[in-house]
Amino acid sequence: MKSRRDFLLELGGSAFSLPLLSSLASTEAQALAPDKQLRVVLVGLGSYAERVATAMKDCKKARLVGGVTGTPSKIDTWSSKFGVDKANFYSYKDFEKLKDNPDVDAVYVTLPNSMHHEYVIRAAKMGKHVICEKPMSVSVKQAEEMIAACKKAGVKLYIGYRMHFEPYTRELIRMRKAGELGKIMHVNAYFGFKSGDPNQWRLKKALAGGGALMDVGIYCINAARYATGEEPVWISAEEAKTDPVKFKEVDETITWQMGFPSGVIASCATTYNFNNFERLYVVGDKGFVELSPAYGYGPIKGRTHKGEMSWDTSKMHQTWQMDGLADCILNGKPDPNVTGEEGLKDMKIIDAIYKSIAAGGKKIML
Ligand code: NAD
């Protein structure tokens, strides 16, 4: 099958004709991969990008085809480690050159949080589908602009909410939807860890947007929503800061409540200052699910009122995620609640949590 470039060259005769054919190019930009695999470029080749790249080696429907980096030495390493063509690496300055690469279907933004907004919008303008890491942005306004830009460009926007593709989490959601837990009565969700290097970007407000809440507390927010199947109507929150030097710019430990229309309250907490803090407990009037660990890279473990859970843990979460997203983008399969709109809902809750803290724990209506 001919690539878009072959097709355009045939029509225009030379590569110099490409800009003249930009309108044709833009309509064809989203053409499916000839081999039905989603061809992905990662933007920001840091530690999470490396994990995604490793996981994608086992994908059937998605394939890593390139990267965007400010560190030229990574091109050699990544090319040999992940079998990626060196011609498909770009600098941040050359990011827009991706537009003319017909062998790229989607851009996956794995940069520090405050950079998501810019790179998602720039990717959308190039007509590429976008996957963006969590938190999708550092403000509600940014999230809304990202959604609008993708809509305008006619491209998909998904957030890297990998738990929605993970078997234990999927089983929890299935049980809740099937009524096996009965009426949901309470959710308890917490996730945190002791952060190391005091100089890392995660502790700088300008790059991270916030602290533990934006980084890992967001898993609990998202979990409270998938555990209840409801959207919260009020929030109240408090912060504890035991190390005001290290956590001068961002939040350290936050506890919060989310009130849902049914009357259920989710009780949640997050931290950057201690380990062994990871659980999701959903209790209904007919049964319960407890996942612990519940959000890390796994293996996830769990039990229900029927006994121990036992699901496939042979794949990395990101392998499931990227194959799943490829199915959504290439085959129009419905996504499991991981769109930009879902990311925006979490950003609004994060915003309300910070507002409640600033107001001394006051209940904030959503
Ligand atoms: P990281 O520090 O390991 O990687 C960040 C990358 O961005 C590096 O390659 C760095 O060089 C690059 N970069 C470009 N400009 C930069 C700047 N001005 N300052 C700092 N770095 C800059 O971080 P990470 O852990 O890979 O996190 C990246 C994103 O992935 C974050 O949004 C984070 O929340 C998300 N993440 C998601 C998961 C998950 O399980 N879904 C896990 C970890 C991280």
mmCIF file of N, CA and C in Angstrom, residues 2-3 47 62 95 101 104 125 155 170-171 174 216 272 276 307 324 336:
data_model
loop_
_atom_site.group_PDB
_atom_site.id
_atom_site.type_symbol
_atom_site.label_atom_id
_atom_site.label_comp_id
_atom_site.label_asym_id
_atom_site.label_seq_id
_atom_site.Cartn_x
_atom_site.Cartn_y
_atom_site.Cartn_z
ATOM 1 N N LYS A 2 0.460 2.274 -0.720
ATOM 2 C CA LYS A 2 1.262 3.501 -0.819
ATOM 3 C C LYS A 2 1.153 4.325 0.461
ATOM 4 N N SER A 3 2.267 4.967 0.844
ATOM 5 C CA SER A 3 2.192 5.878 1.977
ATOM 6 C C SER A 3 1.645 7.210 1.473
ATOM 7 N N SER A 47 11.542 9.248 32.262
ATOM 8 C CA SER A 47 11.373 7.911 32.821
ATOM 9 C C SER A 47 10.032 7.284 32.468
ATOM 10 N N ALA A 62 -0.412 -1.144 18.568
ATOM 11 C CA ALA A 62 0.265 0.152 18.623
ATOM 12 C C ALA A 62 1.765 -0.073 18.483
ATOM 13 N N PHE A 95 9.533 20.377 16.386
ATOM 14 C CA PHE A 95 8.324 19.583 16.655
ATOM 15 C C PHE A 95 7.349 19.604 15.469
ATOM 16 N N ASN A 101 5.360 14.150 8.500
ATOM 17 C CA ASN A 101 5.736 12.732 8.577
ATOM 18 C C ASN A 101 4.458 11.882 8.506
ATOM 19 N N VAL A 104 3.324 8.876 11.122
ATOM 20 C CA VAL A 104 2.982 9.107 12.529
ATOM 21 C C VAL A 104 1.490 9.396 12.633
ATOM 22 N N LYS A 125 -2.799 20.827 16.167
ATOM 23 C CA LYS A 125 -2.729 21.690 14.983
ATOM 24 C C LYS A 125 -2.058 20.993 13.802
ATOM 25 N N VAL A 155 -9.158 15.843 15.853
ATOM 26 C CA VAL A 155 -8.335 14.721 16.316
ATOM 27 C C VAL A 155 -8.827 14.255 17.690
ATOM 28 N N ARG A 170 -10.743 -3.035 35.888
ATOM 29 C CA ARG A 170 -11.868 -3.291 34.974
ATOM 30 C C ARG A 170 -12.901 -4.203 35.628
ATOM 31 N N GLU A 171 -12.411 -5.177 36.423
ATOM 32 C CA GLU A 171 -13.336 -6.087 37.107
ATOM 33 C C GLU A 171 -14.127 -5.335 38.181
ATOM 34 N N ARG A 174 -16.755 -3.504 36.361
ATOM 35 C CA ARG A 174 -17.777 -4.441 35.866
ATOM 36 C C ARG A 174 -18.703 -4.866 37.008
ATOM 37 N N VAL A 216 -0.396 12.104 42.139
ATOM 38 C CA VAL A 216 -0.950 10.777 42.466
ATOM 39 C C VAL A 216 -2.324 10.815 43.135
ATOM 40 N N TYR A 272 3.177 13.177 49.510
ATOM 41 C CA TYR A 272 4.518 13.091 48.930
ATOM 42 C C TYR A 272 5.520 12.786 50.042
ATOM 43 N N ASN A 276 4.027 3.230 51.512
ATOM 44 C CA ASN A 276 3.052 2.214 51.935
ATOM 45 C C ASN A 276 1.648 2.806 52.074
ATOM 46 N N GLY A 307 -13.989 -13.487 47.776
ATOM 47 C CA GLY A 307 -12.651 -14.061 47.988
ATOM 48 C C GLY A 307 -11.578 -13.304 47.226
ATOM 49 N N GLY A 324 -5.348 -0.732 23.746
ATOM 50 C CA GLY A 324 -6.740 -0.285 23.907
ATOM 51 C C GLY A 324 -6.980 1.038 23.191
ATOM 52 N N PRO A 336 -12.830 3.597 27.418
ATOM 53 C CA PRO A 336 -13.313 3.371 28.789
ATOM 54 C C PRO A 336 -13.152 4.601 29.677
#
